[in-house]
PDB file of C-alpha atoms and ligand atoms in Angstrom:
ATOM      1  CA  MET A   1      -3.911 -36.910  32.829  1.00  0.00           C
ATOM      2  CA  LYS A   2      -7.131 -35.548  34.226  1.00  0.00           C
ATOM      3  CA  LYS A   3     -10.319 -36.445  32.380  1.00  0.00           C
ATOM      4  CA  GLN A   4     -11.071 -32.744  31.894  1.00  0.00           C
ATOM      5  CA  HIS A   5      -7.640 -32.179  30.254  1.00  0.00           C
ATOM      6  CA  LEU A   6      -8.167 -35.152  27.973  1.00  0.00           C
ATOM      7  CA  ALA A   7     -11.641 -33.862  26.994  1.00  0.00           C
ATOM      8  CA  ILE A   8     -10.164 -30.426  26.102  1.00  0.00           C
ATOM      9  CA  ILE A   9      -7.460 -31.986  23.969  1.00  0.00           C
ATOM     10  CA  VAL A  10      -9.995 -34.172  22.170  1.00  0.00           C
ATOM     11  CA  ILE A  11     -12.290 -31.147  21.550  1.00  0.00           C
ATOM     12  CA  VAL A  12      -9.414 -28.981  20.345  1.00  0.00           C
ATOM     13  CA  THR A  13      -8.148 -31.750  18.102  1.00  0.00           C
ATOM     14  CA  VAL A  14     -11.653 -32.374  16.567  1.00  0.00           C
ATOM     15  CA  ALA A  15     -12.025 -28.667  15.984  1.00  0.00           C
ATOM     16  CA  LEU A  16      -8.671 -28.437  14.256  1.00  0.00           C
ATOM     17  CA  VAL A  17      -9.475 -31.399  11.988  1.00  0.00           C
ATOM     18  CA  ILE A  18     -12.855 -29.997  11.116  1.00  0.00           C
ATOM     19  CA  GLY A  19     -11.354 -26.583  10.509  1.00  0.00           C
ATOM     20  CA  SER A  20      -8.714 -27.988   8.276  1.00  0.00           C
ATOM     21  CA  ALA A  21     -11.248 -30.015   6.371  1.00  0.00           C
ATOM     22  CA  VAL A  22     -13.275 -26.899   5.838  1.00  0.00           C
ATOM     23  CA  LEU A  23     -10.216 -25.009   4.548  1.00  0.00           C
ATOM     24  CA  VAL A  24      -9.281 -27.826   2.168  1.00  0.00           C
ATOM     25  CA  LEU A  25     -12.850 -27.814   0.855  1.00  0.00           C
ATOM     26  CA  LEU A  26     -12.829 -24.069   0.323  1.00  0.00           C
ATOM     27  CA  ASN A  27      -9.472 -24.158  -1.395  1.00  0.00           C
ATOM     28  CA  GLU A  28     -10.375 -27.129  -3.620  1.00  0.00           C
ATOM     29  CA  GLU A  29     -13.550 -25.602  -4.767  1.00  0.00           C
ATOM     30  CA  PRO A  30     -12.983 -25.329  -8.549  1.00  0.00           C
ATOM     31  CA  ALA A  31     -12.672 -21.880 -10.022  1.00  0.00           C
ATOM     32  CA  ASP A  32     -15.655 -20.632 -11.930  1.00  0.00           C
ATOM     33  CA  THR A  33     -14.735 -21.219 -15.463  1.00  0.00           C
ATOM     34  CA  THR A  34     -18.141 -20.300 -17.009  1.00  0.00           C
ATOM     35  CA  PRO A  35     -17.283 -18.161 -19.963  1.00  0.00           C
ATOM     36  CA  VAL A  36     -18.572 -14.567 -20.103  1.00  0.00           C
ATOM     37  CA  SER A  37     -21.036 -13.865 -23.030  1.00  0.00           C
ATOM     38  CA  TYR A  38     -20.673 -10.725 -24.980  1.00  0.00           C
ATOM     39  CA  THR A  39     -22.934  -8.977 -27.472  1.00  0.00           C
ATOM     40  CA  TYR A  40     -22.006  -5.953 -29.408  1.00  0.00           C
ATOM     41  CA  GLU A  41     -22.765  -2.406 -30.276  1.00  0.00           C
ATOM     42  CA  VAL A  42     -21.752  -1.024 -33.635  1.00  0.00           C
ATOM     43  CA  ILE A  43     -19.772   2.220 -33.163  1.00  0.00           C
ATOM     44  CA  ASN A  44     -18.840   2.943 -36.738  1.00  0.00           C
ATOM     45  CA  VAL A  45     -19.363   1.270 -40.143  1.00  0.00           C
ATOM     46  CA  TYR A  46     -16.651   1.705 -42.792  1.00  0.00           C
ATOM     47  CA  PRO A  47     -16.631   0.549 -46.423  1.00  0.00           C
ATOM     48  CA  HIS A  48     -14.640  -2.729 -47.152  1.00  0.00           C
ATOM     49  CA  ASP A  49     -13.563  -4.165 -50.459  1.00  0.00           C
ATOM     50  CA  PRO A  50     -16.243  -6.785 -51.283  1.00  0.00           C
ATOM     51  CA  ASN A  51     -13.675  -8.646 -53.359  1.00  0.00           C
ATOM     52  CA  ALA A  52     -11.368  -9.045 -50.337  1.00  0.00           C
ATOM     53  CA  PHE A  53     -11.400 -12.643 -49.068  1.00  0.00           C
ATOM     54  CA  THR A  54     -10.190 -11.421 -45.648  1.00  0.00           C
ATOM     55  CA  GLN A  55      -7.784 -13.769 -43.937  1.00  0.00           C
ATOM     56  CA  GLY A  56      -5.767 -11.348 -41.860  1.00  0.00           C
ATOM     57  CA  LEU A  57      -6.580  -7.949 -40.363  1.00  0.00           C
ATOM     58  CA  ILE A  58      -4.444  -5.751 -38.141  1.00  0.00           C
ATOM     59  CA  MET A  59      -4.143  -2.083 -37.132  1.00  0.00           C
ATOM     60  CA  GLU A  60      -0.810  -0.707 -36.088  1.00  0.00           C
ATOM     61  CA  GLU A  61      -0.068   2.912 -35.400  1.00  0.00           C
ATOM     62  CA  GLY A  62      -3.377   3.840 -36.949  1.00  0.00           C
ATOM     63  CA  VAL A  63      -2.565   1.909 -40.159  1.00  0.00           C
ATOM     64  CA  LEU A  64      -4.880  -0.853 -41.274  1.00  0.00           C
ATOM     65  CA  TYR A  65      -3.284  -3.905 -42.952  1.00  0.00           C
ATOM     66  CA  GLU A  66      -5.183  -6.757 -44.567  1.00  0.00           C
ATOM     67  CA  GLY A  67      -4.201 -10.135 -45.944  1.00  0.00           C
ATOM     68  CA  THR A  68      -6.491 -11.767 -48.479  1.00  0.00           C
ATOM     69  CA  GLY A  69      -6.816 -15.336 -49.735  1.00  0.00           C
ATOM     70  CA  LEU A  70      -8.004 -17.505 -52.671  1.00  0.00           C
ATOM     71  CA  ARG A  71      -5.320 -18.665 -55.171  1.00  0.00           C
ATOM     72  CA  GLY A  72      -4.863 -16.068 -57.888  1.00  0.00           C
ATOM     73  CA  SER A  73      -6.231 -13.191 -55.706  1.00  0.00           C
ATOM     74  CA  SER A  74      -4.185 -13.345 -52.525  1.00  0.00           C
ATOM     75  CA  THR A  75      -2.664 -10.128 -51.428  1.00  0.00           C
ATOM     76  CA  LEU A  76      -1.118  -8.152 -48.603  1.00  0.00           C
ATOM     77  CA  ARG A  77      -2.556  -4.663 -48.596  1.00  0.00           C
ATOM     78  CA  ARG A  78      -2.549  -1.358 -46.763  1.00  0.00           C
ATOM     79  CA  VAL A  79      -6.036   0.016 -46.505  1.00  0.00           C
ATOM     80  CA  ASP A  80      -7.507   3.390 -45.732  1.00  0.00           C
ATOM     81  CA  LEU A  81      -9.969   2.844 -42.981  1.00  0.00           C
ATOM     82  CA  GLU A  82     -12.289   5.654 -43.775  1.00  0.00           C
ATOM     83  CA  THR A  83     -12.760   4.918 -47.519  1.00  0.00           C
ATOM     84  CA  GLY A  84     -11.781   1.267 -47.688  1.00  0.00           C
ATOM     85  CA  ASN A  85      -9.415   2.200 -50.558  1.00  0.00           C
ATOM     86  CA  VAL A  86      -6.365  -0.010 -51.005  1.00  0.00           C
ATOM     87  CA  LEU A  87      -3.343   2.296 -50.673  1.00  0.00           C
ATOM     88  CA  GLN A  88      -0.633  -0.287 -51.266  1.00  0.00           C
ATOM     89  CA  THR A  89      -0.756  -3.896 -52.381  1.00  0.00           C
ATOM     90  CA  ASN A  90       1.451  -6.886 -52.862  1.00  0.00           C
ATOM     91  CA  ALA A  91       0.078  -9.868 -54.818  1.00  0.00           C
ATOM     92  CA  LEU A  92       1.120 -13.443 -53.975  1.00  0.00           C
ATOM     93  CA  SER A  93       1.954 -15.679 -56.803  1.00  0.00           C
ATOM     94  CA  ASP A  94      -1.062 -17.766 -57.964  1.00  0.00           C
ATOM     95  CA  GLU A  95       0.042 -20.934 -56.193  1.00  0.00           C
ATOM     96  CA  PHE A  96      -0.368 -19.420 -52.851  1.00  0.00           C
ATOM     97  CA  PHE A  97      -3.541 -18.956 -50.720  1.00  0.00           C
ATOM     98  CA  GLY A  98      -2.809 -16.140 -48.375  1.00  0.00           C
ATOM     99  CA  GLU A  99      -3.852 -16.373 -44.714  1.00  0.00           C
ATOM    100  CA  GLY A 100      -3.277 -14.472 -41.525  1.00  0.00           C
ATOM    101  CA  ILE A 101      -0.969 -11.569 -41.119  1.00  0.00           C
ATOM    102  CA  THR A 102       0.635  -9.886 -38.168  1.00  0.00           C
ATOM    103  CA  VAL A 103       3.205  -6.997 -37.599  1.00  0.00           C
ATOM    104  CA  PHE A 104       6.361  -7.703 -35.669  1.00  0.00           C
ATOM    105  CA  GLY A 105       8.624  -4.679 -35.330  1.00  0.00           C
ATOM    106  CA  ASP A 106       9.220  -3.410 -38.831  1.00  0.00           C
ATOM    107  CA  ARG A 107       8.144  -6.624 -40.545  1.00  0.00           C
ATOM    108  CA  ILE A 108       4.843  -8.021 -41.647  1.00  0.00           C
ATOM    109  CA  ILE A 109       4.417 -11.825 -41.523  1.00  0.00           C
ATOM    110  CA  GLN A 110       1.860 -13.557 -43.729  1.00  0.00           C
ATOM    111  CA  LEU A 111       0.874 -17.233 -43.659  1.00  0.00           C
ATOM    112  CA  THR A 112      -0.359 -19.360 -46.499  1.00  0.00           C
ATOM    113  CA  TRP A 113      -3.087 -22.022 -46.165  1.00  0.00           C
ATOM    114  CA  GLN A 114      -1.673 -25.379 -47.321  1.00  0.00           C
ATOM    115  CA  SER A 115       1.779 -24.511 -48.672  1.00  0.00           C
ATOM    116  CA  GLN A 116       3.441 -24.626 -45.231  1.00  0.00           C
ATOM    117  CA  LYS A 117       5.154 -21.348 -46.131  1.00  0.00           C
ATOM    118  CA  GLY A 118       5.199 -17.971 -44.581  1.00  0.00           C
ATOM    119  CA  PHE A 119       6.376 -14.649 -45.935  1.00  0.00           C
ATOM    120  CA  VAL A 120       8.189 -11.775 -44.189  1.00  0.00           C
ATOM    121  CA  TYR A 121       7.866  -8.318 -45.701  1.00  0.00           C
ATOM    122  CA  ASP A 122       9.294  -4.899 -44.819  1.00  0.00           C
ATOM    123  CA  LYS A 123       6.348  -3.162 -43.177  1.00  0.00           C
ATOM    124  CA  HIS A 124       6.794   0.083 -45.269  1.00  0.00           C
ATOM    125  CA  SER A 125       7.860  -1.117 -48.715  1.00  0.00           C
ATOM    126  CA  PHE A 126       6.201  -4.569 -48.690  1.00  0.00           C
ATOM    127  CA  ASP A 127       9.515  -5.876 -50.069  1.00  0.00           C
ATOM    128  CA  LEU A 128       9.889  -9.589 -49.363  1.00  0.00           C
ATOM    129  CA  LEU A 129      12.586 -10.134 -46.870  1.00  0.00           C
ATOM    130  CA  GLN A 130      12.397 -13.814 -46.074  1.00  0.00           C
ATOM    131  CA  GLU A 131      10.405 -16.980 -46.339  1.00  0.00           C
ATOM    132  CA  PHE A 132       9.867 -19.612 -43.616  1.00  0.00           C
ATOM    133  CA  SER A 133       8.186 -22.921 -43.304  1.00  0.00           C
ATOM    134  CA  TYR A 134       6.002 -24.606 -40.723  1.00  0.00           C
ATOM    135  CA  PRO A 135       4.687 -28.146 -40.420  1.00  0.00           C
ATOM    136  CA  THR A 136       0.913 -27.401 -40.196  1.00  0.00           C
ATOM    137  CA  GLN A 137      -1.634 -25.482 -42.294  1.00  0.00           C
ATOM    138  CA  GLY A 138      -1.644 -21.772 -41.769  1.00  0.00           C
ATOM    139  CA  TRP A 139      -4.790 -19.972 -40.760  1.00  0.00           C
ATOM    140  CA  GLY A 140      -4.414 -17.082 -38.331  1.00  0.00           C
ATOM    141  CA  ILE A 141      -1.491 -15.244 -36.753  1.00  0.00           C
ATOM    142  CA  THR A 142      -0.975 -12.598 -34.091  1.00  0.00           C
ATOM    143  CA  THR A 143       1.657 -11.631 -31.528  1.00  0.00           C
ATOM    144  CA  ASP A 144       1.916 -10.804 -27.858  1.00  0.00           C
ATOM    145  CA  GLY A 145       5.009  -8.722 -28.628  1.00  0.00           C
ATOM    146  CA  THR A 146       7.400 -11.417 -27.716  1.00  0.00           C
ATOM    147  CA  GLN A 147       6.394 -14.470 -29.735  1.00  0.00           C
ATOM    148  CA  LEU A 148       4.074 -15.207 -32.701  1.00  0.00           C
ATOM    149  CA  ILE A 149       0.814 -17.059 -31.983  1.00  0.00           C
ATOM    150  CA  MET A 150      -0.645 -19.134 -34.837  1.00  0.00           C
ATOM    151  CA  SER A 151      -3.741 -21.108 -35.627  1.00  0.00           C
ATOM    152  CA  ASP A 152      -4.124 -23.967 -38.148  1.00  0.00           C
ATOM    153  CA  GLY A 153      -7.815 -24.720 -38.116  1.00  0.00           C
ATOM    154  CA  THR A 154      -7.589 -27.196 -35.324  1.00  0.00           C
ATOM    155  CA  ALA A 155      -8.121 -26.399 -31.580  1.00  0.00           C
ATOM    156  CA  ASN A 156      -4.390 -25.673 -31.219  1.00  0.00           C
ATOM    157  CA  LEU A 157      -2.573 -22.394 -30.805  1.00  0.00           C
ATOM    158  CA  TYR A 158       1.143 -22.462 -31.701  1.00  0.00           C
ATOM    159  CA  PHE A 159       3.796 -20.277 -30.164  1.00  0.00           C
ATOM    160  CA  LEU A 160       6.539 -19.363 -32.698  1.00  0.00           C
ATOM    161  CA  ASP A 161       9.969 -17.744 -32.163  1.00  0.00           C
ATOM    162  CA  PRO A 162       9.636 -14.485 -34.145  1.00  0.00           C
ATOM    163  CA  GLU A 163      13.260 -14.712 -35.405  1.00  0.00           C
ATOM    164  CA  THR A 164      13.675 -18.404 -36.232  1.00  0.00           C
ATOM    165  CA  PHE A 165       9.916 -19.286 -36.721  1.00  0.00           C
ATOM    166  CA  GLU A 166      10.391 -22.483 -34.760  1.00  0.00           C
ATOM    167  CA  THR A 167       7.466 -23.693 -32.703  1.00  0.00           C
ATOM    168  CA  ILE A 168       8.307 -23.190 -29.100  1.00  0.00           C
ATOM    169  CA  GLY A 169       4.990 -24.150 -27.489  1.00  0.00           C
ATOM    170  CA  GLN A 170       1.335 -24.929 -28.072  1.00  0.00           C
ATOM    171  CA  VAL A 171      -1.923 -25.110 -26.155  1.00  0.00           C
ATOM    172  CA  GLU A 172      -5.236 -26.758 -26.951  1.00  0.00           C
ATOM    173  CA  VAL A 173      -8.065 -24.270 -26.802  1.00  0.00           C
ATOM    174  CA  HIS A 174     -11.058 -25.604 -24.813  1.00  0.00           C
ATOM    175  CA  GLY A 175     -14.329 -24.473 -23.505  1.00  0.00           C
ATOM    176  CA  ASN A 176     -16.835 -27.196 -22.938  1.00  0.00           C
ATOM    177  CA  GLY A 177     -14.535 -29.486 -24.961  1.00  0.00           C
ATOM    178  CA  ALA A 178     -11.906 -28.598 -27.641  1.00  0.00           C
ATOM    179  CA  VAL A 179     -12.789 -25.564 -29.732  1.00  0.00           C
ATOM    180  CA  THR A 180     -11.746 -26.363 -33.314  1.00  0.00           C
ATOM    181  CA  ASN A 181     -11.686 -24.198 -36.478  1.00  0.00           C
ATOM    182  CA  LEU A 182      -9.713 -21.359 -34.873  1.00  0.00           C
ATOM    183  CA  ASN A 183      -9.183 -18.816 -37.593  1.00  0.00           C
ATOM    184  CA  GLU A 184      -8.193 -15.244 -37.660  1.00  0.00           C
ATOM    185  CA  LEU A 185      -6.486 -14.028 -34.455  1.00  0.00           C
ATOM    186  CA  GLU A 186      -5.878 -10.852 -32.447  1.00  0.00           C
ATOM    187  CA  TYR A 187      -3.927 -10.399 -29.285  1.00  0.00           C
ATOM    188  CA  ILE A 188      -5.682  -7.908 -27.089  1.00  0.00           C
ATOM    189  CA  ASN A 189      -4.534  -7.035 -23.494  1.00  0.00           C
ATOM    190  CA  GLY A 190      -3.242 -10.484 -22.606  1.00  0.00           C
ATOM    191  CA  GLU A 191      -5.912 -12.445 -24.305  1.00  0.00           C
ATOM    192  CA  VAL A 192      -6.208 -14.096 -27.773  1.00  0.00           C
ATOM    193  CA  TYR A 193      -9.366 -13.335 -29.736  1.00  0.00           C
ATOM    194  CA  ALA A 194     -10.146 -15.977 -32.389  1.00  0.00           C
ATOM    195  CA  ASN A 195     -12.681 -16.086 -35.084  1.00  0.00           C
ATOM    196  CA  VAL A 196     -14.242 -19.651 -35.153  1.00  0.00           C
ATOM    197  CA  TRP A 197     -14.587 -20.474 -38.857  1.00  0.00           C
ATOM    198  CA  GLN A 198     -18.063 -20.572 -40.282  1.00  0.00           C
ATOM    199  CA  THR A 199     -19.656 -19.101 -37.194  1.00  0.00           C
ATOM    200  CA  ASP A 200     -20.571 -15.664 -35.903  1.00  0.00           C
ATOM    201  CA  LYS A 201     -18.530 -16.333 -32.772  1.00  0.00           C
ATOM    202  CA  ILE A 202     -15.307 -14.962 -31.458  1.00  0.00           C
ATOM    203  CA  ALA A 203     -13.622 -16.906 -28.611  1.00  0.00           C
ATOM    204  CA  ILE A 204     -11.566 -14.967 -26.074  1.00  0.00           C
ATOM    205  CA  ILE A 205      -8.837 -17.229 -24.908  1.00  0.00           C
ATOM    206  CA  ASP A 206      -6.277 -17.299 -22.124  1.00  0.00           C
ATOM    207  CA  PRO A 207      -3.174 -18.098 -24.151  1.00  0.00           C
ATOM    208  CA  HIS A 208      -1.402 -19.689 -21.162  1.00  0.00           C
ATOM    209  CA  THR A 209      -4.042 -22.357 -20.443  1.00  0.00           C
ATOM    210  CA  GLY A 210      -6.086 -22.393 -23.676  1.00  0.00           C
ATOM    211  CA  GLN A 211      -9.285 -21.807 -21.649  1.00  0.00           C
ATOM    212  CA  VAL A 212     -11.982 -19.919 -23.349  1.00  0.00           C
ATOM    213  CA  LYS A 213     -12.807 -17.101 -20.986  1.00  0.00           C
ATOM    214  CA  ALA A 214     -15.555 -15.431 -23.037  1.00  0.00           C
ATOM    215  CA  TRP A 215     -17.509 -15.686 -26.222  1.00  0.00           C
ATOM    216  CA  ILE A 216     -18.586 -12.745 -28.456  1.00  0.00           C
ATOM    217  CA  ASP A 217     -21.669 -13.431 -30.484  1.00  0.00           C
ATOM    218  CA  LEU A 218     -21.753 -11.182 -33.598  1.00  0.00           C
ATOM    219  CA  ALA A 219     -24.833 -12.767 -35.183  1.00  0.00           C
ATOM    220  CA  GLY A 220     -26.669 -10.220 -37.272  1.00  0.00           C
ATOM    221  CA  ILE A 221     -23.872  -7.725 -37.610  1.00  0.00           C
ATOM    222  CA  TYR A 222     -23.768  -8.110 -41.385  1.00  0.00           C
ATOM    223  CA  ASN A 223     -26.272  -9.192 -43.976  1.00  0.00           C
ATOM    224  CA  PRO A 224     -24.308 -10.605 -46.904  1.00  0.00           C
ATOM    225  CA  GLU A 225     -25.101  -9.088 -50.248  1.00  0.00           C
ATOM    226  CA  ASN A 226     -23.793 -12.268 -51.918  1.00  0.00           C
ATOM    227  CA  THR A 227     -24.935 -15.902 -51.407  1.00  0.00           C
ATOM    228  CA  ASN A 228     -21.394 -17.219 -51.223  1.00  0.00           C
ATOM    229  CA  PRO A 229     -21.308 -19.625 -48.213  1.00  0.00           C
ATOM    230  CA  ASP A 230     -17.596 -18.806 -47.750  1.00  0.00           C
ATOM    231  CA  SER A 231     -18.547 -15.185 -46.984  1.00  0.00           C
ATOM    232  CA  VAL A 232     -18.183 -15.536 -43.266  1.00  0.00           C
ATOM    233  CA  LEU A 233     -16.953 -13.423 -40.330  1.00  0.00           C
ATOM    234  CA  ASN A 234     -13.225 -13.369 -40.333  1.00  0.00           C
ATOM    235  CA  GLY A 235     -10.955 -10.508 -39.329  1.00  0.00           C
ATOM    236  CA  ILE A 236     -10.385  -8.908 -35.984  1.00  0.00           C
ATOM    237  CA  ALA A 237      -8.158  -5.806 -35.636  1.00  0.00           C
ATOM    238  CA  TYR A 238      -7.367  -3.878 -32.433  1.00  0.00           C
ATOM    239  CA  ASP A 239      -6.040  -0.350 -32.317  1.00  0.00           C
ATOM    240  CA  ALA A 240      -4.283  -0.292 -29.024  1.00  0.00           C
ATOM    241  CA  GLU A 241      -3.646   3.462 -29.219  1.00  0.00           C
ATOM    242  CA  SER A 242      -7.292   4.427 -29.269  1.00  0.00           C
ATOM    243  CA  ASP A 243      -8.750   1.185 -27.776  1.00  0.00           C
ATOM    244  CA  ARG A 244     -10.856   0.487 -30.970  1.00  0.00           C
ATOM    245  CA  LEU A 245     -11.960  -2.995 -32.013  1.00  0.00           C
ATOM    246  CA  PHE A 246     -12.746  -3.754 -35.652  1.00  0.00           C
ATOM    247  CA  VAL A 247     -14.211  -6.735 -37.318  1.00  0.00           C
ATOM    248  CA  THR A 248     -15.109  -7.772 -40.866  1.00  0.00           C
ATOM    249  CA  GLY A 249     -15.628 -10.850 -42.951  1.00  0.00           C
ATOM    250  CA  LYS A 250     -14.622 -12.563 -46.200  1.00  0.00           C
ATOM    251  CA  LEU A 251     -16.142 -10.641 -49.170  1.00  0.00           C
ATOM    252  CA  TRP A 252     -18.000  -8.322 -46.810  1.00  0.00           C
ATOM    253  CA  SER A 253     -18.680  -4.822 -48.088  1.00  0.00           C
ATOM    254  CA  GLN A 254     -18.508  -3.335 -44.604  1.00  0.00           C
ATOM    255  CA  LEU A 255     -15.984  -3.182 -41.739  1.00  0.00           C
ATOM    256  CA  PHE A 256     -17.295  -2.490 -38.228  1.00  0.00           C
ATOM    257  CA  GLU A 257     -15.934  -0.761 -35.215  1.00  0.00           C
ATOM    258  CA  ILE A 258     -17.638  -2.435 -32.256  1.00  0.00           C
ATOM    259  CA  LYS A 259     -17.961  -2.229 -28.555  1.00  0.00           C
ATOM    260  CA  LEU A 260     -18.415  -5.337 -26.438  1.00  0.00           C
ATOM    261  CA  ILE A 261     -21.312  -5.448 -24.057  1.00  0.00           C
ATOM    262  CA  ALA A 262     -21.272  -8.161 -21.343  1.00  0.00           C
ATOM    263  CA  LEU A 263     -24.494 -10.175 -20.818  1.00  0.00           C
ATOM    264  CA  LYS A 264     -25.344 -11.162 -17.292  1.00  0.00           C
TER     265      LYS A 264
HETATM  266 CA1   CA B   1      -6.100  -9.874 -36.519  1.00  0.00          CA
END
């Protein structure tokens, strides 16, 4: 082999190696997982029952449903958005502390805090259809339309079969470390929004990976008229038909329609 040929082969080989290394480096560069930060704009303010210890909030087909907690005052209710009036209510027996609610088909599902028991109601009549059990505490619940997604106050989201209520999966929610105290939930366009208990923050979570993709900071949205330390942000409802997002809190006298504003 001539020296020139050998030199060309060496140059081409070196170029290929360098090129491959550059491609590997480009491919292995970690994806930017820095969460987006959102603030808010208040679009509308509606009255909210200041005695409602809000634990679950959903809007479906323009109807607002709310689940409330505390033993002795836990309810499932249908609420008129404009007036805040309770149109229909079902009281839980005093032993139960009501938690999150979601609608699945013609049924409403309601969790309880420490009783490891959930209730299934007819969406229209609020008649109790079924009870089910689960091994953890019950905090928030929502649905992606196929499975139920549940929180228990830890950093975990659990995926439940909507017919058998068996746990069929779970992810740990993490941002810069595990994000615990996940409370009321709402599934919106492929993401899970979660109130983080005792904060003004809502995490926007990729339910497949548990990664927090964004944070909403709702600080200052409500000035409590009471001094109850339990009166914290809790309750996210999304009206898919009109793309409206609502939030409220435990014992808050107001419910807010908000728009999210991304901060750069
Ligand atoms: Ca909700």
